[in-house]
PDB file of C-alpha atoms in Angstrom:
ATOM      1  CA  MET A   1     103.182  83.362  85.880  1.00  0.00           C
ATOM      2  CA  LYS A   2     100.221  84.818  83.996  1.00  0.00           C
ATOM      3  CA  VAL A   3      99.252  88.485  83.750  1.00  0.00           C
ATOM      4  CA  LEU A   4      96.126  90.057  82.311  1.00  0.00           C
ATOM      5  CA  ILE A   5      96.976  92.982  80.027  1.00  0.00           C
ATOM      6  CA  THR A   6      94.067  95.248  79.169  1.00  0.00           C
ATOM      7  CA  GLY A   7      94.702  97.265  76.026  1.00  0.00           C
ATOM      8  CA  GLY A   8      97.213  94.591  75.079  1.00  0.00           C
ATOM      9  CA  ALA A   9      96.721  95.141  71.339  1.00  0.00           C
ATOM     10  CA  GLY A  10      97.909  98.754  71.492  1.00  0.00           C
ATOM     11  CA  PHE A  11     101.436 100.121  71.139  1.00  0.00           C
ATOM     12  CA  ILE A  12     102.481  99.947  74.788  1.00  0.00           C
ATOM     13  CA  GLY A  13     100.321  97.026  75.895  1.00  0.00           C
ATOM     14  CA  SER A  14     101.398  94.799  73.010  1.00  0.00           C
ATOM     15  CA  THR A  15     105.059  95.632  73.636  1.00  0.00           C
ATOM     16  CA  ILE A  16     104.646  94.692  77.295  1.00  0.00           C
ATOM     17  CA  ALA A  17     103.072  91.432  76.123  1.00  0.00           C
ATOM     18  CA  SER A  18     106.059  90.778  73.843  1.00  0.00           C
ATOM     19  CA  ALA A  19     108.452  91.385  76.729  1.00  0.00           C
ATOM     20  CA  CYS A  20     106.391  89.088  78.958  1.00  0.00           C
ATOM     21  CA  LEU A  21     106.714  86.276  76.443  1.00  0.00           C
ATOM     22  CA  ASP A  22     110.477  86.783  76.321  1.00  0.00           C
ATOM     23  CA  GLU A  23     110.604  86.655  80.126  1.00  0.00           C
ATOM     24  CA  GLY A  24     108.575  83.475  80.496  1.00  0.00           C
ATOM     25  CA  ILE A  25     105.390  85.249  81.573  1.00  0.00           C
ATOM     26  CA  GLU A  26     102.158  84.347  79.792  1.00  0.00           C
ATOM     27  CA  PRO A  27     100.147  87.439  78.791  1.00  0.00           C
ATOM     28  CA  VAL A  28      96.375  87.152  78.661  1.00  0.00           C
ATOM     29  CA  ILE A  29      95.160  90.031  76.519  1.00  0.00           C
ATOM     30  CA  LEU A  30      91.835  91.868  76.685  1.00  0.00           C
ATOM     31  CA  ASP A  31      91.263  94.532  74.033  1.00  0.00           C
ATOM     32  CA  ASP A  32      88.292  95.790  72.027  1.00  0.00           C
ATOM     33  CA  LEU A  33      90.536  96.580  69.013  1.00  0.00           C
ATOM     34  CA  SER A  34      89.107 100.095  68.765  1.00  0.00           C
ATOM     35  CA  THR A  35      92.661 101.371  68.286  1.00  0.00           C
ATOM     36  CA  GLY A  36      94.694  98.198  68.855  1.00  0.00           C
ATOM     37  CA  ARG A  37      95.782  95.947  66.034  1.00  0.00           C
ATOM     38  CA  PRO A  38      94.799  92.306  65.468  1.00  0.00           C
ATOM     39  CA  GLU A  39      98.325  91.675  64.168  1.00  0.00           C
ATOM     40  CA  PHE A  40      99.640  92.451  67.664  1.00  0.00           C
ATOM     41  CA  VAL A  41      97.640  89.636  69.296  1.00  0.00           C
ATOM     42  CA  ALA A  42      98.106  86.951  66.655  1.00  0.00           C
ATOM     43  CA  GLY A  43      99.163  83.703  68.324  1.00  0.00           C
ATOM     44  CA  ARG A  44      98.579  85.130  71.806  1.00  0.00           C
ATOM     45  CA  THR A  45      95.868  84.387  74.344  1.00  0.00           C
ATOM     46  CA  PHE A  46      93.338  87.019  73.365  1.00  0.00           C
ATOM     47  CA  TYR A  47      89.830  88.054  74.351  1.00  0.00           C
ATOM     48  CA  ARG A  48      88.144  90.699  72.244  1.00  0.00           C
ATOM     49  CA  GLY A  49      85.831  92.968  74.164  1.00  0.00           C
ATOM     50  CA  ASP A  50      85.331  95.840  76.563  1.00  0.00           C
ATOM     51  CA  ILE A  51      87.058  96.130  79.931  1.00  0.00           C
ATOM     52  CA  ALA A  52      83.697  97.129  81.428  1.00  0.00           C
ATOM     53  CA  ASP A  53      82.048  93.875  80.273  1.00  0.00           C
ATOM     54  CA  GLY A  54      81.742  91.979  83.534  1.00  0.00           C
ATOM     55  CA  ASP A  55      80.664  88.703  81.927  1.00  0.00           C
ATOM     56  CA  LEU A  56      83.725  88.770  79.673  1.00  0.00           C
ATOM     57  CA  VAL A  57      86.115  89.560  82.514  1.00  0.00           C
ATOM     58  CA  ASP A  58      84.545  86.760  84.550  1.00  0.00           C
ATOM     59  CA  ARG A  59      85.125  84.365  81.627  1.00  0.00           C
ATOM     60  CA  VAL A  60      88.771  85.422  81.424  1.00  0.00           C
ATOM     61  CA  PHE A  61      89.254  84.532  85.089  1.00  0.00           C
ATOM     62  CA  ARG A  62      87.311  81.283  84.791  1.00  0.00           C
ATOM     63  CA  ASP A  63      89.636  80.297  81.958  1.00  0.00           C
ATOM     64  CA  HIS A  64      92.737  81.613  83.748  1.00  0.00           C
ATOM     65  CA  PRO A  65      92.221  81.480  87.539  1.00  0.00           C
ATOM     66  CA  ASP A  66      95.990  81.644  88.015  1.00  0.00           C
ATOM     67  CA  ILE A  67      96.332  85.235  86.747  1.00  0.00           C
ATOM     68  CA  HIS A  68      98.792  86.860  89.147  1.00  0.00           C
ATOM     69  CA  ALA A  69      98.184  90.550  88.372  1.00  0.00           C
ATOM     70  CA  THR A  70      96.578  92.932  85.906  1.00  0.00           C
ATOM     71  CA  ILE A  71      98.468  95.507  83.848  1.00  0.00           C
ATOM     72  CA  GLY A  72      96.019  98.224  82.843  1.00  0.00           C
ATOM     73  CA  CYS A  73      96.898  99.848  79.510  1.00  0.00           C
ATOM     74  CA  ALA A  74      93.405 100.313  78.052  1.00  0.00           C
ATOM     75  CA  ALA A  75      92.706 104.020  77.553  1.00  0.00           C
ATOM     76  CA  ARG A  76      91.987 106.717  75.022  1.00  0.00           C
ATOM     77  CA  ILE A  77      95.086 108.909  74.816  1.00  0.00           C
ATOM     78  CA  VAL A  78      94.870 111.596  72.096  1.00  0.00           C
ATOM     79  CA  VAL A  79      94.861 115.063  73.668  1.00  0.00           C
ATOM     80  CA  PRO A  80      93.100 117.011  70.850  1.00  0.00           C
ATOM     81  CA  GLU A  81      90.489 114.264  70.630  1.00  0.00           C
ATOM     82  CA  SER A  82      89.901 114.551  74.374  1.00  0.00           C
ATOM     83  CA  VAL A  83      89.208 118.282  73.973  1.00  0.00           C
ATOM     84  CA  ALA A  84      86.621 117.531  71.278  1.00  0.00           C
ATOM     85  CA  ASP A  85      85.083 114.596  73.177  1.00  0.00           C
ATOM     86  CA  PRO A  86      85.622 115.046  76.911  1.00  0.00           C
ATOM     87  CA  LEU A  87      82.563 113.007  77.865  1.00  0.00           C
ATOM     88  CA  GLY A  88      83.793 110.079  75.795  1.00  0.00           C
ATOM     89  CA  TYR A  89      87.191 110.290  77.473  1.00  0.00           C
ATOM     90  CA  TYR A  90      85.765 110.321  80.994  1.00  0.00           C
ATOM     91  CA  HIS A  91      83.543 107.385  80.104  1.00  0.00           C
ATOM     92  CA  ALA A  92      86.401 105.346  78.615  1.00  0.00           C
ATOM     93  CA  ASN A  93      89.196 106.238  81.029  1.00  0.00           C
ATOM     94  CA  VAL A  94      87.344 106.665  84.322  1.00  0.00           C
ATOM     95  CA  THR A  95      83.925 105.006  84.217  1.00  0.00           C
ATOM     96  CA  LYS A  96      85.075 101.899  82.380  1.00  0.00           C
ATOM     97  CA  GLY A  97      88.296 101.789  84.389  1.00  0.00           C
ATOM     98  CA  LEU A  98      86.323 101.664  87.621  1.00  0.00           C
ATOM     99  CA  ALA A  99      84.052  98.984  86.180  1.00  0.00           C
ATOM    100  CA  LEU A 100      87.173  96.921  85.442  1.00  0.00           C
ATOM    101  CA  VAL A 101      88.384  97.372  89.024  1.00  0.00           C
ATOM    102  CA  THR A 102      85.021  96.116  90.271  1.00  0.00           C
ATOM    103  CA  HIS A 103      85.328  93.022  88.064  1.00  0.00           C
ATOM    104  CA  LEU A 104      88.916  92.391  89.182  1.00  0.00           C
ATOM    105  CA  LEU A 105      87.960  92.534  92.845  1.00  0.00           C
ATOM    106  CA  ARG A 106      84.996  90.198  92.286  1.00  0.00           C
ATOM    107  CA  ASN A 107      87.392  87.702  90.734  1.00  0.00           C
ATOM    108  CA  GLY A 108      89.951  87.974  93.521  1.00  0.00           C
ATOM    109  CA  CYS A 109      92.594  89.795  91.477  1.00  0.00           C
ATOM    110  CA  HIS A 110      94.001  92.323  93.935  1.00  0.00           C
ATOM    111  CA  ARG A 111      97.181  93.423  92.137  1.00  0.00           C
ATOM    112  CA  LEU A 112      96.921  96.202  89.530  1.00  0.00           C
ATOM    113  CA  VAL A 113      99.783  97.886  87.687  1.00  0.00           C
ATOM    114  CA  PHE A 114      98.215 100.939  86.073  1.00  0.00           C
ATOM    115  CA  SER A 115      99.878 102.489  83.047  1.00  0.00           C
ATOM    116  CA  GLY A 116      99.535 106.142  84.033  1.00  0.00           C
ATOM    117  CA  SER A 117     100.750 109.424  82.591  1.00  0.00           C
ATOM    118  CA  ALA A 118     103.151 112.119  83.724  1.00  0.00           C
ATOM    119  CA  SER A 119     100.824 114.589  81.986  1.00  0.00           C
ATOM    120  CA  VAL A 120      99.066 114.852  85.352  1.00  0.00           C
ATOM    121  CA  TYR A 121     101.929 117.094  86.531  1.00  0.00           C
ATOM    122  CA  ASP A 122     102.432 120.800  86.026  1.00  0.00           C
ATOM    123  CA  ALA A 123     105.197 121.793  83.629  1.00  0.00           C
ATOM    124  CA  GLY A 124     108.573 121.680  85.322  1.00  0.00           C
ATOM    125  CA  GLN A 125     111.927 119.991  85.492  1.00  0.00           C
ATOM    126  CA  ALA A 126     112.996 117.173  87.823  1.00  0.00           C
ATOM    127  CA  ILE A 127     109.438 116.364  88.928  1.00  0.00           C
ATOM    128  CA  THR A 128     109.041 113.912  91.808  1.00  0.00           C
ATOM    129  CA  GLU A 129     106.009 111.760  92.524  1.00  0.00           C
ATOM    130  CA  ASP A 130     104.980 114.166  95.289  1.00  0.00           C
ATOM    131  CA  ALA A 131     104.666 117.133  92.933  1.00  0.00           C
ATOM    132  CA  PRO A 132     101.193 118.685  92.751  1.00  0.00           C
ATOM    133  CA  PHE A 133      98.924 117.801  89.878  1.00  0.00           C
ATOM    134  CA  LYS A 134      98.041 120.318  87.207  1.00  0.00           C
ATOM    135  CA  PRO A 135      96.609 118.401  84.241  1.00  0.00           C
ATOM    136  CA  LEU A 136      96.092 120.654  81.244  1.00  0.00           C
ATOM    137  CA  SER A 137      93.749 118.612  79.038  1.00  0.00           C
ATOM    138  CA  PRO A 138      90.657 116.456  79.461  1.00  0.00           C
ATOM    139  CA  TYR A 139      92.849 113.428  78.727  1.00  0.00           C
ATOM    140  CA  ALA A 140      95.279 114.318  81.506  1.00  0.00           C
ATOM    141  CA  ARG A 141      92.429 115.084  83.891  1.00  0.00           C
ATOM    142  CA  THR A 142      90.931 111.644  83.289  1.00  0.00           C
ATOM    143  CA  LYS A 143      94.262 110.076  84.202  1.00  0.00           C
ATOM    144  CA  ALA A 144      94.445 112.194  87.361  1.00  0.00           C
ATOM    145  CA  ALA A 145      90.829 111.385  88.244  1.00  0.00           C
ATOM    146  CA  PHE A 146      91.387 107.663  87.877  1.00  0.00           C
ATOM    147  CA  GLU A 147      94.528 107.828  89.994  1.00  0.00           C
ATOM    148  CA  GLY A 148      92.532 109.555  92.732  1.00  0.00           C
ATOM    149  CA  ALA A 149      89.884 106.868  92.495  1.00  0.00           C
ATOM    150  CA  LEU A 150      92.505 104.120  92.711  1.00  0.00           C
ATOM    151  CA  GLU A 151      93.973 105.645  95.850  1.00  0.00           C
ATOM    152  CA  ASP A 152      90.522 105.754  97.437  1.00  0.00           C
ATOM    153  CA  VAL A 153      89.605 102.231  96.352  1.00  0.00           C
ATOM    154  CA  THR A 154      92.856 100.772  97.686  1.00  0.00           C
ATOM    155  CA  GLY A 155      92.069 102.457 101.002  1.00  0.00           C
ATOM    156  CA  GLY A 156      88.773 100.646 101.388  1.00  0.00           C
ATOM    157  CA  THR A 157      89.123  97.300  99.578  1.00  0.00           C
ATOM    158  CA  ASP A 158      91.660  94.528  99.074  1.00  0.00           C
ATOM    159  CA  LEU A 159      92.974  96.185  95.910  1.00  0.00           C
ATOM    160  CA  ARG A 160      96.630  97.191  95.786  1.00  0.00           C
ATOM    161  CA  ALA A 161      97.879  99.331  92.920  1.00  0.00           C
ATOM    162  CA  ILE A 162     101.047 100.753  91.419  1.00  0.00           C
ATOM    163  CA  THR A 163     100.765 103.578  88.901  1.00  0.00           C
ATOM    164  CA  LEU A 164     103.658 104.032  86.488  1.00  0.00           C
ATOM    165  CA  ARG A 165     103.769 107.649  85.259  1.00  0.00           C
ATOM    166  CA  TYR A 166     105.652 108.519  82.083  1.00  0.00           C
ATOM    167  CA  PHE A 167     105.560 110.922  79.148  1.00  0.00           C
ATOM    168  CA  ASN A 168     106.527 109.923  75.585  1.00  0.00           C
ATOM    169  CA  PRO A 169     107.271 106.311  74.679  1.00  0.00           C
ATOM    170  CA  ILE A 170     109.394 105.904  71.551  1.00  0.00           C
ATOM    171  CA  GLY A 171     110.981 103.037  69.661  1.00  0.00           C
ATOM    172  CA  ALA A 172     109.526  99.583  69.095  1.00  0.00           C
ATOM    173  CA  ASP A 173     109.862  95.959  70.075  1.00  0.00           C
ATOM    174  CA  PRO A 174     113.426  95.015  69.023  1.00  0.00           C
ATOM    175  CA  LYS A 175     112.025  91.965  67.200  1.00  0.00           C
ATOM    176  CA  LEU A 176     109.494  94.166  65.350  1.00  0.00           C
ATOM    177  CA  ARG A 177     106.546  92.169  66.648  1.00  0.00           C
ATOM    178  CA  THR A 178     104.874  95.393  67.756  1.00  0.00           C
ATOM    179  CA  GLY A 179     105.283  99.144  67.365  1.00  0.00           C
ATOM    180  CA  LEU A 180     103.436 102.424  66.982  1.00  0.00           C
ATOM    181  CA  GLN A 181     100.310 101.637  64.988  1.00  0.00           C
ATOM    182  CA  THR A 182      99.329 105.150  63.926  1.00  0.00           C
ATOM    183  CA  THR A 183     100.765 106.735  60.772  1.00  0.00           C
ATOM    184  CA  LYS A 184     100.145 110.262  62.057  1.00  0.00           C
ATOM    185  CA  PRO A 185     101.677 110.537  65.541  1.00  0.00           C
ATOM    186  CA  THR A 186     101.462 113.882  67.323  1.00  0.00           C
ATOM    187  CA  HIS A 187     104.546 113.630  69.561  1.00  0.00           C
ATOM    188  CA  ALA A 188     107.693 115.448  68.477  1.00  0.00           C
ATOM    189  CA  LEU A 189     109.688 112.435  67.291  1.00  0.00           C
ATOM    190  CA  GLY A 190     106.773 111.102  65.267  1.00  0.00           C
ATOM    191  CA  VAL A 191     106.292 114.464  63.592  1.00  0.00           C
ATOM    192  CA  MET A 192     110.045 114.679  63.022  1.00  0.00           C
ATOM    193  CA  ILE A 193     110.134 111.285  61.295  1.00  0.00           C
ATOM    194  CA  ASN A 194     107.191 112.176  59.069  1.00  0.00           C
ATOM    195  CA  ARG A 195     108.771 115.512  58.094  1.00  0.00           C
ATOM    196  CA  TYR A 196     112.101 113.778  57.465  1.00  0.00           C
ATOM    197  CA  ARG A 197     110.495 111.176  55.200  1.00  0.00           C
ATOM    198  CA  ALA A 198     108.617 113.921  53.333  1.00  0.00           C
ATOM    199  CA  GLY A 199     111.698 116.126  52.953  1.00  0.00           C
ATOM    200  CA  GLU A 200     110.028 118.933  54.885  1.00  0.00           C
ATOM    201  CA  PRO A 201     111.614 121.086  57.629  1.00  0.00           C
ATOM    202  CA  PHE A 202     110.759 120.359  61.237  1.00  0.00           C
ATOM    203  CA  PRO A 203     109.322 123.325  63.215  1.00  0.00           C
ATOM    204  CA  VAL A 204     110.916 124.275  66.548  1.00  0.00           C
ATOM    205  CA  THR A 205     108.047 126.031  68.306  1.00  0.00           C
ATOM    206  CA  GLY A 206     109.428 128.478  70.839  1.00  0.00           C
ATOM    207  CA  THR A 207     113.088 129.171  71.600  1.00  0.00           C
ATOM    208  CA  ASN A 208     112.877 131.341  74.715  1.00  0.00           C
ATOM    209  CA  TRP A 209     111.818 128.782  77.263  1.00  0.00           C
ATOM    210  CA  PRO A 210     113.693 128.526  80.612  1.00  0.00           C
ATOM    211  CA  THR A 211     115.557 125.360  79.580  1.00  0.00           C
ATOM    212  CA  ARG A 212     119.144 124.399  78.788  1.00  0.00           C
ATOM    213  CA  ASP A 213     119.041 125.835  75.275  1.00  0.00           C
ATOM    214  CA  GLY A 214     115.783 127.780  75.123  1.00  0.00           C
ATOM    215  CA  SER A 215     113.791 125.109  73.284  1.00  0.00           C
ATOM    216  CA  GLY A 216     111.049 123.146  74.983  1.00  0.00           C
ATOM    217  CA  ILE A 217     112.021 120.091  76.999  1.00  0.00           C
ATOM    218  CA  ARG A 218     110.215 116.751  76.899  1.00  0.00           C
ATOM    219  CA  ASP A 219     110.912 113.290  78.205  1.00  0.00           C
ATOM    220  CA  TYR A 220     111.322 110.243  75.995  1.00  0.00           C
ATOM    221  CA  VAL A 221     111.716 106.641  77.091  1.00  0.00           C
ATOM    222  CA  HIS A 222     112.170 103.579  74.920  1.00  0.00           C
ATOM    223  CA  VAL A 223     108.999 101.488  74.930  1.00  0.00           C
ATOM    224  CA  TRP A 224     111.115  98.388  75.562  1.00  0.00           C
ATOM    225  CA  ASP A 225     112.355 100.013  78.772  1.00  0.00           C
ATOM    226  CA  LEU A 226     108.745 100.793  79.715  1.00  0.00           C
ATOM    227  CA  ALA A 227     107.890  97.144  79.184  1.00  0.00           C
ATOM    228  CA  ALA A 228     110.759  96.125  81.470  1.00  0.00           C
ATOM    229  CA  ALA A 229     109.465  98.487  84.164  1.00  0.00           C
ATOM    230  CA  HIS A 230     105.971  96.977  84.017  1.00  0.00           C
ATOM    231  CA  ILE A 231     107.427  93.486  84.363  1.00  0.00           C
ATOM    232  CA  ALA A 232     109.562  94.619  87.299  1.00  0.00           C
ATOM    233  CA  ALA A 233     106.454  96.110  88.934  1.00  0.00           C
ATOM    234  CA  VAL A 234     104.601  92.795  88.575  1.00  0.00           C
ATOM    235  CA  ARG A 235     107.482  90.732  89.890  1.00  0.00           C
ATOM    236  CA  ARG A 236     108.228  93.040  92.832  1.00  0.00           C
ATOM    237  CA  PHE A 237     104.601  93.919  93.486  1.00  0.00           C
ATOM    238  CA  ASP A 238     104.262  92.307  96.917  1.00  0.00           C
ATOM    239  CA  THR A 239     107.460  93.993  98.082  1.00  0.00           C
ATOM    240  CA  VAL A 240     106.600  97.443  96.718  1.00  0.00           C
ATOM    241  CA  VAL A 241     103.015  97.478  98.047  1.00  0.00           C
ATOM    242  CA  PRO A 242     102.881  94.662 100.617  1.00  0.00           C
ATOM    243  CA  GLY A 243      99.554  95.756 102.088  1.00  0.00           C
ATOM    244  CA  THR A 244     100.904  96.400 105.562  1.00  0.00           C
ATOM    245  CA  GLY A 245     101.221 100.103 104.801  1.00  0.00           C
ATOM    246  CA  PRO A 246      99.967 102.293 101.959  1.00  0.00           C
ATOM    247  CA  ARG A 247      98.305 100.142  99.306  1.00  0.00           C
ATOM    248  CA  TYR A 248      98.753 102.621  96.467  1.00  0.00           C
ATOM    249  CA  LEU A 249     102.031 103.943  95.067  1.00  0.00           C
ATOM    250  CA  PRO A 250     102.898 106.078  92.028  1.00  0.00           C
ATOM    251  CA  ILE A 251     106.301 105.621  90.386  1.00  0.00           C
ATOM    252  CA  ASN A 252     107.841 107.870  87.725  1.00  0.00           C
ATOM    253  CA  LEU A 253     109.484 106.383  84.652  1.00  0.00           C
ATOM    254  CA  GLY A 254     111.637 108.296  82.211  1.00  0.00           C
ATOM    255  CA  SER A 255     115.101 109.321  81.149  1.00  0.00           C
ATOM    256  CA  GLY A 256     115.854 111.242  84.333  1.00  0.00           C
ATOM    257  CA  ASN A 257     117.031 114.401  82.572  1.00  0.00           C
ATOM    258  CA  GLY A 258     114.698 115.111  79.657  1.00  0.00           C
ATOM    259  CA  THR A 259     115.520 116.148  76.112  1.00  0.00           C
ATOM    260  CA  THR A 260     115.189 119.592  74.573  1.00  0.00           C
ATOM    261  CA  VAL A 261     113.959 119.979  71.019  1.00  0.00           C
ATOM    262  CA  PHE A 262     117.406 121.015  69.820  1.00  0.00           C
ATOM    263  CA  GLU A 263     118.916 117.972  71.577  1.00  0.00           C
ATOM    264  CA  LEU A 264     116.327 115.757  69.876  1.00  0.00           C
ATOM    265  CA  ILE A 265     117.301 117.215  66.494  1.00  0.00           C
ATOM    266  CA  ARG A 266     120.993 116.564  67.137  1.00  0.00           C
ATOM    267  CA  ALA A 267     120.280 112.994  68.267  1.00  0.00           C
ATOM    268  CA  PHE A 268     118.168 112.430  65.160  1.00  0.00           C
ATOM    269  CA  GLU A 269     121.037 113.680  63.003  1.00  0.00           C
ATOM    270  CA  ASP A 270     123.427 111.367  64.855  1.00  0.00           C
ATOM    271  CA  VAL A 271     121.243 108.388  63.962  1.00  0.00           C
ATOM    272  CA  THR A 272     120.541 109.263  60.333  1.00  0.00           C
ATOM    273  CA  GLY A 273     123.952 110.742  59.560  1.00  0.00           C
ATOM    274  CA  GLU A 274     122.190 113.575  57.774  1.00  0.00           C
ATOM    275  CA  PRO A 275     121.310 117.152  58.735  1.00  0.00           C
ATOM    276  CA  LEU A 276     117.663 117.607  59.660  1.00  0.00           C
ATOM    277  CA  PRO A 277     116.231 120.775  58.115  1.00  0.00           C
ATOM    278  CA  HIS A 278     114.329 122.737  60.712  1.00  0.00           C
ATOM    279  CA  HIS A 279     113.024 126.222  61.235  1.00  0.00           C
ATOM    280  CA  LEU A 280     112.204 128.359  64.242  1.00  0.00           C
ATOM    281  CA  ALA A 281     108.594 129.235  64.932  1.00  0.00           C
ATOM    282  CA  ASP A 282     106.600 131.025  67.592  1.00  0.00           C
ATOM    283  CA  ALA A 283     105.256 129.039  70.500  1.00  0.00           C
ATOM    284  CA  ARG A 284     101.756 127.719  69.880  1.00  0.00           C
ATOM    285  CA  PRO A 285      98.783 128.440  72.139  1.00  0.00           C
ATOM    286  CA  GLY A 286      98.942 126.026  75.049  1.00  0.00           C
ATOM    287  CA  ASP A 287     102.674 125.300  74.661  1.00  0.00           C
ATOM    288  CA  ASN A 288     104.875 125.384  77.750  1.00  0.00           C
ATOM    289  CA  ALA A 289     108.506 124.802  78.644  1.00  0.00           C
ATOM    290  CA  GLY A 290     107.811 121.112  79.187  1.00  0.00           C
ATOM    291  CA  ALA A 291     108.751 118.679  81.897  1.00  0.00           C
ATOM    292  CA  TYR A 292     110.671 115.568  82.852  1.00  0.00           C
ATOM    293  CA  PRO A 293     110.518 113.364  85.946  1.00  0.00           C
ATOM    294  CA  VAL A 294     112.916 112.225  88.634  1.00  0.00           C
ATOM    295  CA  ILE A 295     113.177 108.419  88.520  1.00  0.00           C
ATOM    296  CA  ASP A 296     114.865 107.682  91.865  1.00  0.00           C
ATOM    297  CA  ARG A 297     111.840 105.768  93.172  1.00  0.00           C
ATOM    298  CA  ALA A 298     111.898 103.453  90.137  1.00  0.00           C
ATOM    299  CA  ARG A 299     115.602 102.817  90.649  1.00  0.00           C
ATOM    300  CA  THR A 300     115.153 102.013  94.329  1.00  0.00           C
ATOM    301  CA  LEU A 301     111.902 100.043  94.380  1.00  0.00           C
ATOM    302  CA  LEU A 302     111.861  98.412  90.953  1.00  0.00           C
ATOM    303  CA  GLY A 303     115.582  98.151  90.333  1.00  0.00           C
ATOM    304  CA  TRP A 304     114.801  99.867  87.052  1.00  0.00           C
ATOM    305  CA  ALA A 305     116.570 102.465  84.959  1.00  0.00           C
ATOM    306  CA  PRO A 306     116.415 102.986  81.201  1.00  0.00           C
ATOM    307  CA  ALA A 307     118.816 100.674  79.392  1.00  0.00           C
ATOM    308  CA  HIS A 308     118.381 102.357  76.008  1.00  0.00           C
ATOM    309  CA  THR A 309     119.627 105.760  74.890  1.00  0.00           C
ATOM    310  CA  LEU A 310     117.658 108.422  73.092  1.00  0.00           C
ATOM    311  CA  GLN A 311     119.529 107.459  69.921  1.00  0.00           C
ATOM    312  CA  ASP A 312     118.471 103.834  70.433  1.00  0.00           C
ATOM    313  CA  GLY A 313     114.841 104.909  70.601  1.00  0.00           C
ATOM    314  CA  ILE A 314     115.122 107.072  67.492  1.00  0.00           C
ATOM    315  CA  ALA A 315     116.830 104.293  65.558  1.00  0.00           C
ATOM    316  CA  ALA A 316     114.171 101.765  66.577  1.00  0.00           C
ATOM    317  CA  ALA A 317     111.398 104.194  65.627  1.00  0.00           C
ATOM    318  CA  LEU A 318     112.949 104.700  62.193  1.00  0.00           C
ATOM    319  CA  VAL A 319     113.300 100.953  61.631  1.00  0.00           C
ATOM    320  CA  TRP A 320     109.678 100.391  62.654  1.00  0.00           C
ATOM    321  CA  ASP A 321     108.455 103.273  60.503  1.00  0.00           C
ATOM    322  CA  LYS A 322     110.152 101.730  57.467  1.00  0.00           C
ATOM    323  CA  ALA A 323     108.916  98.202  58.192  1.00  0.00           C
ATOM    324  CA  ARG A 324     105.433  99.065  59.415  1.00  0.00           C
ATOM    325  CA  HIS A 325     103.639  98.623  56.089  1.00  0.00           C
ATOM    326  CA  THR A 326     105.009  95.086  55.751  1.00  0.00           C
ATOM    327  CA  ILE A 327     103.747  94.112  59.221  1.00  0.00           C
ATOM    328  CA  LEU A 328     100.373  95.825  59.483  1.00  0.00           C
ATOM    329  CA  ALA A 329      97.582  95.464  56.957  1.00  0.00           C
ATOM    330  CA  GLU A 330      96.500  98.749  55.436  1.00  0.00           C
ATOM    331  CA  GLU A 331      93.224 100.063  56.807  1.00  0.00           C
TER     332      GLU A 331
END
C-alpha cells in the first residue's frame, strides 16, 4: 500500500511516515520544507513543493497511480503567529487545502485522512465529537473552516474524509528518525523541558480553575500513538466511511482523561528522578481551564487507544531533546 503524506517533513507527518515504513506501507511525501526538515525525508520518496501546485500533485499521481489514500498534515500551526498573520493562515490552511482537495479529486484519490485539531472545541472536559465549536484563535478557526469545507465537499463529490482531532502531541519516533524540529516549543511540556535544561523554575499559570487540582488541564498524546491512529484510519477507511452513509467523520484522539499542570510536573519528576522547581503565577490573558476529549469513537471504529503513558511521552521528548543537535543540522 502507498499513501501520500502532505507535510510529511514536519514533526507529525514525518513520524507517521516512519510508522508507515515500519508497517510495510510506502509513504510518498509532499512538503515545501517551509517548516519541515530535509533530514526527515532523507531516503524516502519525496517531492518538494506546494500542496496547491496542481502540476506537481499531478506528477506525484502519474509516478504513483497506486496511492491508496492521502494523509493531510500540511498546515501552519503556531497560534501567536496566526494572530499576527491571519490572512497568511487562511491562505495556507484553507485556500491551499481546498486546492489540494481539487487536485486529489482530479487524480481519482477519494480517501483523505485529515490531521485536524481539538482546538476547534470550546474549553471543557470529556469533549465528544458532537460538541459545539468555539475556536479561540485564527489558527483554530482555519481548522474549523476547513473541516466545514470538507463536510460540504464530501456531500457533493466522490471525496470521503476522516478528520482526526487532537491537542498536544509529545514524544518522538522511538528510533529517533524524527521528532520535534523547533528548539522553542510553546506547549507546556516543551517549555518545561527548556526551563529544566536551563535550571529555571516552571510557571504554573492559574491555580483556581475548575479542575481536579485547580491547575489548568490539557491533553497530551504520544506522537507514536498518533501515527498508529492515522495508519488505522487508512487501513479501516472503507469500513469507517464506506460511502453508503455520511462521507465525512471526525474522530477524537487523546489520552481520554487529560493532564493537569500539577500532574504534568509530577510525571516529569517521575521520569527525571529530580524535583522540578516551579512557581505559581496568575492566569494569563486568554488562558482557560483547558480541555480533553472523549476517545470512545476512536476505540470503536479504529480499534485505537493510546499505548504509551504520559511518562513515556515525557521520556521520549527528553531523549529527543538531548539527541536533536546530533540529528538535525543547525540552521
